[in-house]
Amino acid sequence: MQQVDTVIIGAGMAGVTCARLLTDAGQRVVVLEARDRVGGRMLTERSPGFPVDLGASWIHGIDDSPLWELVQTLRIPTLEYTVGSFQAGGRPMMHFDGEGRPMSAAESARWVDDVASVDHALHAEIARSSPGDTYLDVTERALDASGLDAERIDEVREFFRHRVEEQCGAWIGDLDAHGLDEDAIDGDEVIFPRGYDEIPARLAAGLDVRFAHEVSRVDRDADGVTVTTEQGVFTGASAVVTVPLGVLKAGDIAFTPPLPTDVSGPIERLGMGVFNKIFLQFPERFWPDDSYLLRALGEAGERWHSWYDVSAISGLPTLLTFAAGPLGRHMQTLTDDEIVADVLLALRALYGDAVRQPIAHWVTRWGLDPHARGSYSHLALGSSHDDHDALAGPVDGILHFAGEATWGAEPATVGAAYYSGHRAAERVLGRPVDLTAAAAAAVIARERAR
């Protein structure tokens, strides 16, 4: 049995942030991680000779962002790649109509205007929605009042469905009417040419992280907490649990005594979405050089609808598409070859024989990952924004929770994980902690390691 001041469960962004701050404050901290790496749902594949971010990819909005300040302090390079809140326009996009035909500039502009008009009405519908209304309910009411013809309504409807899937990893009928209230982007968005997981790796430098330590039980009493793994037992005055919501919902960690309803209720009510990525690398580029995004509308985009050009990372022609919500869960039951063939079928409906067989591909299955059980949290029907923050606890003043699902201002983001790790550290210490200290300490730790 090993005794420390604080036991942290999980070495994702929230866990290593919290551990960094507590360690630098003089605490004895151990981080227990079930995987063989840090980063959690920040996972970068580097075996091809260039990074492929299979988990988180973006900082969503760099204006007034402490996460962006961290990246700047760590001097980690980025590339501007702004996609907005699954935006309809605003960047060079190639649109295709429901029959797979390229849309003219005028047709694309009309569709963007249709989305903006209905979106404006949608905000009003959400504001006057009643408990029990889903996002599907409010979108249908806004569409009914739009005055658009049936075909244009179908195109906007499809856009709203896919927006929910990409932002939440859920079916539109399972999301609460207020499920996208916090969906705002301030400033440009960036991706990482060296891989997103460089951030948690740098923060974790010098920390006591124990890999292959899967936690099965957390006991608490007047003396503190006892955390049990197959590799040993750890005790501390406090513990911070940073595992994904999906793991908590599955009951993979037993809490004794049981968690109070203030925390167990949010775990039960909040949803855990599935959002998977499919990268396809081609022998040659078949889409226009100035197309930031390819998007199929209506029937042509019912399954595979958006392809993002991420060629800048590897220097090779590469498209990224997503399978989220119901499609994401179904996709996980298929082989890579079946998935790639299905995506190519959709692309060839737009570009014909110009779409050659990919030379490489990467496919994720986050819903089947036993240490994640999904991609990120969302506001399921019956939950509220307060549930995110209530999930953080603390319980009995000694058991804390952190991670993207515990940060109501912007859940489902790396920023949320980062900020929640900071909040947990402050609650453990009982005093404010300068968040910039985490970055400064990481820089110092890296210099010492050289």
Tab-separated table of C-alpha atoms in Angstrom:
chain	number	residue	atom	x	y	z
A	1	MET	CA	0.000	0.000	0.000
A	2	GLN	CA	1.388	3.389	-1.003
A	3	GLN	CA	0.351	6.600	0.732
A	4	VAL	CA	0.349	10.015	-0.958
A	5	ASP	CA	-1.448	13.305	-0.488
A	6	THR	CA	-3.665	13.020	-3.575
A	7	VAL	CA	-4.468	10.099	-5.863
A	8	ILE	CA	-5.458	11.111	-9.374
A	9	ILE	CA	-7.285	8.583	-11.529
A	10	GLY	CA	-6.660	9.081	-15.226
A	11	ALA	CA	-3.785	10.732	-17.119
A	12	GLY	CA	-5.817	12.606	-19.699
A	13	MET	CA	-5.726	16.372	-19.992
A	14	ALA	CA	-7.668	16.949	-16.769
A	15	GLY	CA	-5.588	14.467	-14.803
A	16	VAL	CA	-2.141	15.687	-15.816
A	17	THR	CA	-3.181	19.336	-15.385
A	18	CYS	CA	-4.381	18.680	-11.861
A	19	ALA	CA	-1.322	16.577	-11.042
A	20	ARG	CA	1.018	19.232	-12.427
A	21	LEU	CA	-0.516	21.966	-10.262
A	22	LEU	CA	-0.678	19.865	-7.098
A	23	THR	CA	2.868	18.555	-7.509
A	24	ASP	CA	4.208	22.036	-8.077
A	25	ALA	CA	2.355	23.134	-4.928
A	26	GLY	CA	4.404	20.597	-2.949
A	27	GLN	CA	1.967	17.712	-2.722
A	28	ARG	CA	2.868	14.058	-3.089
A	29	VAL	CA	0.753	12.962	-6.055
A	30	VAL	CA	0.379	9.703	-7.932
A	31	VAL	CA	-1.513	9.417	-11.221
A	32	LEU	CA	-3.060	6.028	-11.953
A	33	GLU	CA	-3.608	5.404	-15.667
A	34	ALA	CA	-5.206	2.283	-17.169
A	35	ARG	CA	-3.537	2.824	-20.541
A	36	ASP	CA	0.147	2.662	-21.437
A	37	ARG	CA	0.304	6.367	-22.279
A	38	VAL	CA	-0.855	9.792	-21.179
A	39	GLY	CA	-3.466	11.776	-23.082
A	40	GLY	CA	-6.658	9.730	-22.752
A	41	ARG	CA	-8.917	10.779	-25.624
A	42	MET	CA	-6.047	12.843	-27.024
A	43	LEU	CA	-4.374	10.170	-29.147
A	44	THR	CA	-1.841	10.842	-31.890
A	45	GLU	CA	-0.648	8.083	-34.238
A	46	ARG	CA	2.892	8.786	-35.441
A	47	SER	CA	3.927	5.494	-37.030
A	48	PRO	CA	3.247	6.757	-40.605
A	49	GLY	CA	6.033	9.321	-40.190
A	50	PHE	CA	3.596	12.179	-39.574
A	51	PRO	CA	0.989	12.732	-36.845
A	52	VAL	CA	-2.611	11.544	-37.214
A	53	ASP	CA	-4.820	12.826	-34.400
A	54	LEU	CA	-7.257	9.995	-33.786
A	55	GLY	CA	-8.817	11.709	-30.784
A	56	ALA	CA	-9.105	15.438	-30.181
A	57	SER	CA	-7.919	17.608	-33.085
A	58	TRP	CA	-8.904	21.246	-32.566
A	59	ILE	CA	-8.758	24.119	-30.162
A	60	HIS	CA	-12.227	25.519	-30.761
A	61	GLY	CA	-11.731	29.281	-30.547
A	62	ILE	CA	-8.457	30.842	-29.402
A	63	ASP	CA	-9.767	34.244	-28.286
A	64	ASP	CA	-9.428	34.644	-24.496
A	65	SER	CA	-8.589	30.942	-24.235
A	66	PRO	CA	-6.319	29.795	-21.386
A	67	LEU	CA	-5.714	26.601	-23.386
A	68	TRP	CA	-4.381	28.693	-26.260
A	69	GLU	CA	-2.196	30.593	-23.788
A	70	LEU	CA	-0.824	27.244	-22.612
A	71	VAL	CA	0.007	26.229	-26.179
A	72	GLN	CA	1.761	29.551	-26.741
A	73	THR	CA	3.757	29.216	-23.549
A	74	LEU	CA	4.807	25.673	-24.474
A	75	ARG	CA	5.745	26.964	-27.938
A	76	ILE	CA	3.803	24.210	-29.655
A	77	PRO	CA	3.206	24.975	-33.365
A	78	THR	CA	-0.335	25.140	-34.746
A	79	LEU	CA	-2.140	25.606	-38.049
A	80	GLU	CA	-5.253	27.746	-38.418
A	81	TYR	CA	-8.166	25.537	-39.463
A	82	THR	CA	-11.471	27.105	-38.526
A	83	VAL	CA	-14.552	24.937	-38.958
A	84	GLY	CA	-16.821	26.875	-36.614
A	85	SER	CA	-19.861	25.273	-35.037
A	86	PHE	CA	-20.220	22.912	-37.998
A	87	GLN	CA	-20.656	26.033	-40.075
A	88	ALA	CA	-22.698	26.235	-43.256
A	89	GLY	CA	-20.438	28.813	-44.910
A	90	GLY	CA	-17.650	31.223	-44.127
A	91	ARG	CA	-14.801	29.186	-45.630
A	92	PRO	CA	-14.101	27.880	-49.146
A	93	MET	CA	-16.500	24.937	-49.409
A	94	MET	CA	-17.581	22.728	-52.277
A	95	HIS	CA	-21.299	21.970	-51.976
A	96	PHE	CA	-23.193	19.199	-53.740
A	97	ASP	CA	-26.966	18.980	-54.008
A	98	GLY	CA	-29.154	16.027	-53.073
A	99	GLU	CA	-28.378	14.306	-56.377
A	100	GLY	CA	-24.641	14.727	-55.963
A	101	ARG	CA	-24.252	17.570	-58.471
A	102	PRO	CA	-21.899	20.493	-57.740
A	103	MET	CA	-23.852	23.554	-56.682
A	104	SER	CA	-23.214	26.928	-58.249
A	105	ALA	CA	-22.033	29.840	-56.149
A	106	ALA	CA	-25.558	31.237	-56.184
A	107	GLU	CA	-27.088	27.916	-55.121
A	108	SER	CA	-24.575	27.541	-52.305
A	109	ALA	CA	-25.222	31.100	-51.138
A	110	ARG	CA	-28.977	30.471	-51.093
A	111	TRP	CA	-28.497	27.343	-48.990
A	112	VAL	CA	-26.232	29.184	-46.527
A	113	ASP	CA	-28.878	31.902	-46.250
A	114	ASP	CA	-31.570	29.249	-45.660
A	115	VAL	CA	-29.571	27.789	-42.774
A	116	ALA	CA	-28.978	31.221	-41.252
A	117	SER	CA	-32.656	32.137	-41.514
A	118	VAL	CA	-33.936	28.924	-39.955
A	119	ASP	CA	-31.176	29.003	-37.341
A	120	HIS	CA	-32.374	32.439	-36.244
A	121	ALA	CA	-35.894	31.068	-35.804
A	122	LEU	CA	-34.470	28.016	-34.051
A	123	HIS	CA	-32.910	30.151	-31.317
A	124	ALA	CA	-36.341	31.595	-30.570
A	125	GLU	CA	-37.893	28.113	-30.482
A	126	ILE	CA	-35.239	26.921	-28.059
A	127	ALA	CA	-35.802	29.944	-25.805
A	128	ARG	CA	-39.504	29.124	-25.463
A	129	SER	CA	-39.121	25.345	-25.366
A	130	SER	CA	-40.600	23.304	-22.527
A	131	PRO	CA	-38.989	20.605	-20.381
A	132	GLY	CA	-39.069	17.377	-22.353
A	133	ASP	CA	-38.524	19.061	-25.722
A	134	THR	CA	-35.730	17.558	-27.778
A	135	TYR	CA	-33.533	19.331	-30.287
A	136	LEU	CA	-35.506	17.478	-32.942
A	137	ASP	CA	-38.738	19.013	-31.651
A	138	VAL	CA	-37.474	22.587	-31.805
A	139	THR	CA	-35.796	22.202	-35.193
A	140	GLU	CA	-38.977	20.783	-36.708
A	141	ARG	CA	-41.000	23.710	-35.372
A	142	ALA	CA	-38.499	26.163	-36.835
A	143	LEU	CA	-38.542	24.359	-40.181
A	144	ASP	CA	-42.347	24.255	-40.270
A	145	ALA	CA	-42.441	28.030	-39.866
A	146	SER	CA	-39.691	28.705	-42.417
A	147	GLY	CA	-41.850	28.968	-45.529
A	148	LEU	CA	-39.210	27.096	-47.568
A	149	ASP	CA	-40.184	24.478	-50.135
A	150	ALA	CA	-39.864	20.786	-49.267
A	151	GLU	CA	-36.479	20.238	-50.916
A	152	ARG	CA	-34.851	23.216	-49.217
A	153	ILE	CA	-36.354	22.165	-45.880
A	154	ASP	CA	-34.862	18.681	-46.313
A	155	GLU	CA	-31.418	20.151	-46.922
A	156	VAL	CA	-31.554	22.332	-43.809
A	157	ARG	CA	-33.032	19.485	-41.758
A	158	GLU	CA	-30.151	17.233	-42.784
A	159	PHE	CA	-27.682	19.940	-41.809
A	160	PHE	CA	-29.203	20.306	-38.335
A	161	ARG	CA	-29.094	16.532	-37.795
A	162	HIS	CA	-25.462	16.296	-38.800
A	163	ARG	CA	-24.567	19.330	-36.702
A	164	VAL	CA	-25.887	17.590	-33.598
A	165	GLU	CA	-24.066	14.389	-34.508
A	166	GLU	CA	-20.737	16.155	-34.977
A	167	GLN	CA	-21.043	18.422	-31.944
A	168	CYS	CA	-22.524	15.847	-29.565
A	169	GLY	CA	-22.054	12.374	-31.051
A	170	ALA	CA	-25.774	11.769	-30.572
A	171	TRP	CA	-29.011	11.450	-32.509
A	172	ILE	CA	-30.900	14.739	-32.717
A	173	GLY	CA	-33.920	13.219	-30.952
A	174	ASP	CA	-31.823	12.230	-27.926
A	175	LEU	CA	-30.425	15.719	-27.337
A	176	ASP	CA	-32.175	18.177	-25.046
A	177	ALA	CA	-33.535	21.290	-26.748
A	178	HIS	CA	-30.820	23.293	-24.953
A	179	GLY	CA	-28.085	20.830	-25.888
A	180	LEU	CA	-26.174	23.250	-28.098
A	181	ASP	CA	-26.601	26.377	-25.975
A	182	GLU	CA	-22.897	26.477	-25.170
A	183	ASP	CA	-21.876	25.822	-28.766
A	184	ALA	CA	-20.011	29.070	-29.467
A	185	ILE	CA	-16.646	29.663	-31.120
A	186	ASP	CA	-14.675	32.823	-30.338
A	187	GLY	CA	-11.835	33.438	-32.747
A	188	ASP	CA	-9.952	31.126	-35.077
A	189	GLU	CA	-9.571	27.427	-34.504
A	190	VAL	CA	-6.271	25.581	-34.776
A	191	ILE	CA	-4.933	22.063	-35.314
A	192	PHE	CA	-1.538	20.614	-34.463
A	193	PRO	CA	1.041	19.668	-37.113
A	194	ARG	CA	3.073	17.794	-34.477
A	195	GLY	CA	0.060	16.151	-32.821
A	196	TYR	CA	-2.351	17.351	-30.134
A	197	ASP	CA	-1.110	14.922	-27.494
A	198	GLU	CA	2.129	16.871	-27.215
A	199	ILE	CA	0.283	19.070	-24.703
A	200	PRO	CA	-0.521	16.407	-22.055
A	201	ALA	CA	2.847	14.764	-22.661
A	202	ARG	CA	4.628	18.012	-21.876
A	203	LEU	CA	2.459	18.683	-18.805
A	204	ALA	CA	3.153	15.176	-17.499
A	205	ALA	CA	6.939	15.551	-17.605
A	206	GLY	CA	8.376	14.581	-14.233
A	207	LEU	CA	5.064	13.469	-12.726
A	208	ASP	CA	4.594	10.109	-11.000
A	209	VAL	CA	2.339	8.398	-13.550
A	210	ARG	CA	1.695	4.670	-13.140
A	211	PHE	CA	0.648	3.021	-16.393
A	212	ALA	CA	-1.438	-0.186	-16.631
A	213	HIS	CA	-3.060	0.742	-13.296
A	214	GLU	CA	-6.770	0.259	-13.938
A	215	VAL	CA	-8.776	1.401	-10.932
A	216	SER	CA	-11.595	-0.884	-9.848
A	217	ARG	CA	-12.610	0.597	-6.497
A	218	VAL	CA	-12.521	3.867	-4.581
A	219	ASP	CA	-13.318	3.776	-0.848
A	220	ARG	CA	-13.622	6.853	1.308
A	221	ASP	CA	-13.895	7.414	5.049
A	222	ALA	CA	-12.966	9.988	7.638
A	223	ASP	CA	-9.258	9.339	7.043
A	224	GLY	CA	-9.346	9.908	3.281
A	225	VAL	CA	-9.527	7.641	0.235
A	226	THR	CA	-8.293	4.180	-0.668
A	227	VAL	CA	-7.920	3.425	-4.374
A	228	THR	CA	-7.621	-0.182	-5.509
A	229	THR	CA	-5.966	-1.465	-8.687
A	230	GLU	CA	-4.674	-4.895	-9.715
A	231	GLN	CA	-1.186	-3.446	-9.382
A	232	GLY	CA	-1.645	-2.310	-5.808
A	233	VAL	CA	-3.543	-0.126	-3.365
A	234	PHE	CA	-3.000	3.623	-2.908
A	235	THR	CA	-4.235	5.861	-0.124
A	236	GLY	CA	-4.452	9.612	0.129
A	237	ALA	CA	-6.131	12.485	1.883
A	238	SER	CA	-8.076	13.117	-1.325
A	239	ALA	CA	-8.659	11.728	-4.801
A	240	VAL	CA	-9.512	13.265	-8.172
A	241	VAL	CA	-11.364	11.034	-10.620
A	242	THR	CA	-10.849	12.135	-14.234
A	243	VAL	CA	-12.041	9.081	-16.177
A	244	PRO	CA	-14.501	9.719	-19.048
A	245	LEU	CA	-18.219	9.920	-18.341
A	246	GLY	CA	-18.721	6.691	-20.293
A	247	VAL	CA	-16.610	4.789	-17.774
A	248	LEU	CA	-18.562	6.269	-14.872
A	249	LYS	CA	-21.896	5.462	-16.533
A	250	ALA	CA	-20.790	1.858	-17.059
A	251	GLY	CA	-20.029	1.455	-13.350
A	252	ASP	CA	-16.491	0.250	-14.042
A	253	ILE	CA	-15.315	1.862	-10.804
A	254	ALA	CA	-17.095	0.918	-7.578
A	255	PHE	CA	-17.473	3.754	-5.072
A	256	THR	CA	-17.918	2.910	-1.392
A	257	PRO	CA	-20.010	4.296	0.102
A	258	PRO	CA	-22.078	4.936	-3.037
A	259	LEU	CA	-21.883	8.382	-4.571
A	260	PRO	CA	-24.551	10.816	-3.355
A	261	THR	CA	-27.354	11.681	-5.765
A	262	ASP	CA	-25.823	15.131	-6.302
A	263	VAL	CA	-23.113	13.348	-8.312
A	264	SER	CA	-24.685	10.034	-9.307
A	265	GLY	CA	-27.705	11.849	-10.765
A	266	PRO	CA	-25.671	13.815	-13.330
A	267	ILE	CA	-23.745	10.670	-14.245
A	268	GLU	CA	-27.022	8.943	-15.007
A	269	ARG	CA	-28.688	11.865	-16.803
A	270	LEU	CA	-25.890	13.189	-19.008
A	271	GLY	CA	-25.243	11.416	-22.292
A	272	MET	CA	-22.011	10.020	-23.704
A	273	GLY	CA	-21.765	10.411	-27.461
A	274	VAL	CA	-19.882	8.465	-30.095
A	275	PHE	CA	-17.851	10.377	-32.661
A	276	ASN	CA	-15.463	8.431	-34.879
A	277	LYS	CA	-12.976	9.541	-37.495
A	278	ILE	CA	-12.075	8.108	-40.875
A	279	PHE	CA	-8.933	9.448	-42.540
A	280	LEU	CA	-8.385	8.566	-46.193
A	281	GLN	CA	-5.048	9.311	-47.867
A	282	PHE	CA	-5.106	9.283	-51.653
A	283	PRO	CA	-2.404	8.865	-54.303
A	284	GLU	CA	-3.497	12.136	-55.879
A	285	ARG	CA	-5.816	15.026	-55.170
A	286	PHE	CA	-9.179	14.922	-56.977
A	287	TRP	CA	-10.849	17.891	-55.275
A	288	PRO	CA	-10.138	21.596	-55.952
A	289	ASP	CA	-7.059	23.126	-54.355
A	290	ASP	CA	-9.115	25.936	-52.854
A	291	SER	CA	-11.779	23.701	-51.290
A	292	TYR	CA	-11.502	23.761	-47.540
A	293	LEU	CA	-14.398	21.363	-47.170
A	294	LEU	CA	-16.535	19.105	-49.368
A	295	ARG	CA	-20.142	18.821	-48.261
A	296	ALA	CA	-23.012	16.805	-49.745
A	297	LEU	CA	-26.519	17.996	-48.915
A	298	GLY	CA	-29.845	16.221	-48.753
A	299	GLU	CA	-30.040	12.606	-49.877
A	300	ALA	CA	-26.476	12.587	-51.232
A	301	GLY	CA	-25.180	13.377	-47.743
A	302	GLU	CA	-27.486	11.239	-45.680
A	303	ARG	CA	-24.640	9.065	-44.324
A	304	TRP	CA	-21.279	10.522	-45.334
A	305	HIS	CA	-21.741	14.231	-45.785
A	306	SER	CA	-18.599	16.242	-44.972
A	307	TRP	CA	-14.981	15.743	-45.900
A	308	TYR	CA	-12.306	18.020	-44.424
A	309	ASP	CA	-9.045	18.583	-46.289
A	310	VAL	CA	-6.282	17.912	-43.742
A	311	SER	CA	-3.518	17.424	-46.296
A	312	ALA	CA	-1.427	20.152	-44.656
A	313	ILE	CA	-0.443	17.837	-41.795
A	314	SER	CA	1.271	15.162	-43.887
A	315	GLY	CA	1.757	16.999	-47.176
A	316	LEU	CA	-0.172	14.185	-48.880
A	317	PRO	CA	-3.772	14.357	-50.214
A	318	THR	CA	-5.865	13.452	-47.173
A	319	LEU	CA	-9.545	13.793	-46.351
A	320	LEU	CA	-11.132	13.401	-42.929
A	321	THR	CA	-14.767	12.436	-42.482
A	322	PHE	CA	-16.786	11.539	-39.400
A	323	ALA	CA	-19.258	8.909	-38.281
A	324	ALA	CA	-21.162	10.124	-35.238
A	325	GLY	CA	-24.276	9.244	-33.303
A	326	PRO	CA	-26.189	6.232	-34.674
A	327	LEU	CA	-23.894	5.933	-37.701
A	328	GLY	CA	-20.861	6.069	-35.434
A	329	ARG	CA	-22.173	3.209	-33.309
A	330	HIS	CA	-23.114	1.148	-36.368
A	331	MET	CA	-19.758	1.801	-38.012
A	332	GLN	CA	-17.978	0.238	-35.048
A	333	THR	CA	-19.513	-3.129	-35.947
A	334	LEU	CA	-17.894	-3.066	-39.408
A	335	THR	CA	-14.380	-3.839	-40.597
A	336	ASP	CA	-12.047	-1.123	-41.825
A	337	ASP	CA	-12.437	-2.384	-45.392
A	338	GLU	CA	-16.228	-2.182	-45.175
A	339	ILE	CA	-16.110	1.339	-43.760
A	340	VAL	CA	-13.623	2.603	-46.352
A	341	ALA	CA	-15.642	1.044	-49.184
A	342	ASP	CA	-18.802	2.771	-47.963
A	343	VAL	CA	-17.103	6.169	-47.727
A	344	LEU	CA	-15.599	5.741	-51.205
A	345	LEU	CA	-19.014	4.920	-52.598
A	346	ALA	CA	-20.294	8.277	-51.323
A	347	LEU	CA	-17.261	10.160	-52.642
A	348	ARG	CA	-17.526	8.521	-56.069
A	349	ALA	CA	-21.146	9.609	-56.272
A	350	LEU	CA	-19.695	13.144	-56.287
A	351	TYR	CA	-16.403	12.746	-58.200
A	352	GLY	CA	-16.762	9.487	-60.122
A	353	ASP	CA	-13.683	7.562	-61.210
A	354	ALA	CA	-11.405	10.396	-60.130
A	355	VAL	CA	-11.620	8.901	-56.632
A	356	ARG	CA	-8.917	6.231	-56.601
A	357	GLN	CA	-8.295	3.647	-53.920
A	358	PRO	CA	-6.664	5.196	-50.838
A	359	ILE	CA	-3.035	4.420	-50.150
A	360	ALA	CA	-3.657	4.579	-46.393
A	361	HIS	CA	-6.525	4.953	-43.955
A	362	TRP	CA	-7.130	5.338	-40.227
A	363	VAL	CA	-10.402	4.483	-38.446
A	364	THR	CA	-11.380	5.053	-34.800
A	365	ARG	CA	-13.852	3.189	-32.603
A	366	TRP	CA	-14.084	5.247	-29.417
A	367	GLY	CA	-17.368	3.679	-28.342
A	368	LEU	CA	-15.640	0.304	-28.056
A	369	ASP	CA	-12.634	1.615	-26.146
A	370	PRO	CA	-13.002	0.183	-22.608
A	371	HIS	CA	-11.167	3.149	-21.109
A	372	ALA	CA	-13.413	5.737	-22.800
A	373	ARG	CA	-16.737	4.079	-23.733
A	374	GLY	CA	-17.524	6.975	-26.020
A	375	SER	CA	-16.073	10.194	-27.321
A	376	TYR	CA	-17.483	13.040	-25.215
A	377	SER	CA	-20.466	14.081	-23.141
A	378	HIS	CA	-23.642	15.831	-24.219
A	379	LEU	CA	-26.858	17.194	-22.763
A	380	ALA	CA	-29.210	14.242	-23.109
A	381	LEU	CA	-32.948	14.685	-22.736
A	382	GLY	CA	-33.704	15.033	-19.030
A	383	SER	CA	-30.355	16.581	-18.133
A	384	SER	CA	-29.423	20.234	-17.675
A	385	HIS	CA	-26.367	22.444	-17.931
A	386	ASP	CA	-26.095	22.357	-14.137
A	387	ASP	CA	-25.477	18.609	-14.278
A	388	HIS	CA	-22.039	19.118	-15.819
A	389	ASP	CA	-20.753	21.260	-12.968
A	390	ALA	CA	-22.574	19.265	-10.278
A	391	LEU	CA	-20.722	16.161	-11.444
A	392	ALA	CA	-17.459	17.735	-10.278
A	393	GLY	CA	-18.453	17.333	-6.608
A	394	PRO	CA	-16.717	17.395	-4.239
A	395	VAL	CA	-17.997	14.447	-2.221
A	396	ASP	CA	-17.380	14.646	1.520
A	397	GLY	CA	-14.745	17.272	0.803
A	398	ILE	CA	-12.221	14.621	-0.320
A	399	LEU	CA	-13.441	13.052	-3.566
A	400	HIS	CA	-13.367	15.266	-6.665
A	401	PHE	CA	-14.228	14.744	-10.317
A	402	ALA	CA	-12.713	16.450	-13.355
A	403	GLY	CA	-12.813	16.075	-17.121
A	404	GLU	CA	-14.731	17.574	-20.020
A	405	ALA	CA	-18.064	16.260	-18.725
A	406	THR	CA	-17.662	18.275	-15.505
A	407	TRP	CA	-17.280	21.694	-17.136
A	408	GLY	CA	-20.647	23.187	-18.060
A	409	ALA	CA	-19.360	26.248	-19.920
A	410	GLU	CA	-17.931	24.251	-22.821
A	411	PRO	CA	-18.185	20.482	-22.322
A	412	ALA	CA	-16.825	18.014	-24.869
A	413	THR	CA	-13.615	19.998	-25.407
A	414	VAL	CA	-9.973	19.742	-24.399
A	415	GLY	CA	-10.318	23.209	-22.926
A	416	ALA	CA	-13.022	21.925	-20.579
A	417	ALA	CA	-10.736	19.133	-19.401
A	418	TYR	CA	-7.906	21.590	-18.835
A	419	TYR	CA	-10.016	24.064	-16.869
A	420	SER	CA	-11.647	21.329	-14.787
A	421	GLY	CA	-8.239	19.967	-13.802
A	422	HIS	CA	-7.325	23.438	-12.603
A	423	ARG	CA	-10.565	23.721	-10.619
A	424	ALA	CA	-9.984	20.346	-8.966
A	425	ALA	CA	-6.472	21.343	-7.928
A	426	GLU	CA	-7.787	24.537	-6.340
A	427	ARG	CA	-10.438	22.603	-4.434
A	428	VAL	CA	-7.924	20.073	-3.153
A	429	LEU	CA	-5.569	22.814	-1.986
A	430	GLY	CA	-8.349	25.072	-0.728
A	431	ARG	CA	-6.860	28.129	-2.368
A	432	PRO	CA	-6.511	29.765	-5.804
A	433	VAL	CA	-3.792	28.461	-8.126
A	434	ASP	CA	-2.268	30.418	-10.981
A	435	LEU	CA	-3.103	28.384	-14.084
A	436	THR	CA	-0.111	29.756	-15.966
A	437	ALA	CA	2.072	27.985	-13.419
A	438	ALA	CA	1.246	24.663	-15.078
A	439	ALA	CA	2.708	25.839	-18.366
A	440	ALA	CA	5.763	27.408	-16.752
A	441	ALA	CA	6.491	24.254	-14.752
A	442	ALA	CA	6.129	22.115	-17.871
A	443	VAL	CA	8.662	24.274	-19.694
A	444	ILE	CA	11.094	23.994	-16.773
A	445	ALA	CA	10.597	20.225	-16.538
A	446	ARG	CA	11.326	19.840	-20.245
A	447	GLU	CA	14.500	21.927	-20.021
A	448	ARG	CA	15.732	19.817	-17.106
A	449	ALA	CA	15.074	16.630	-19.042
A	450	ARG	CA	17.287	17.759	-21.941
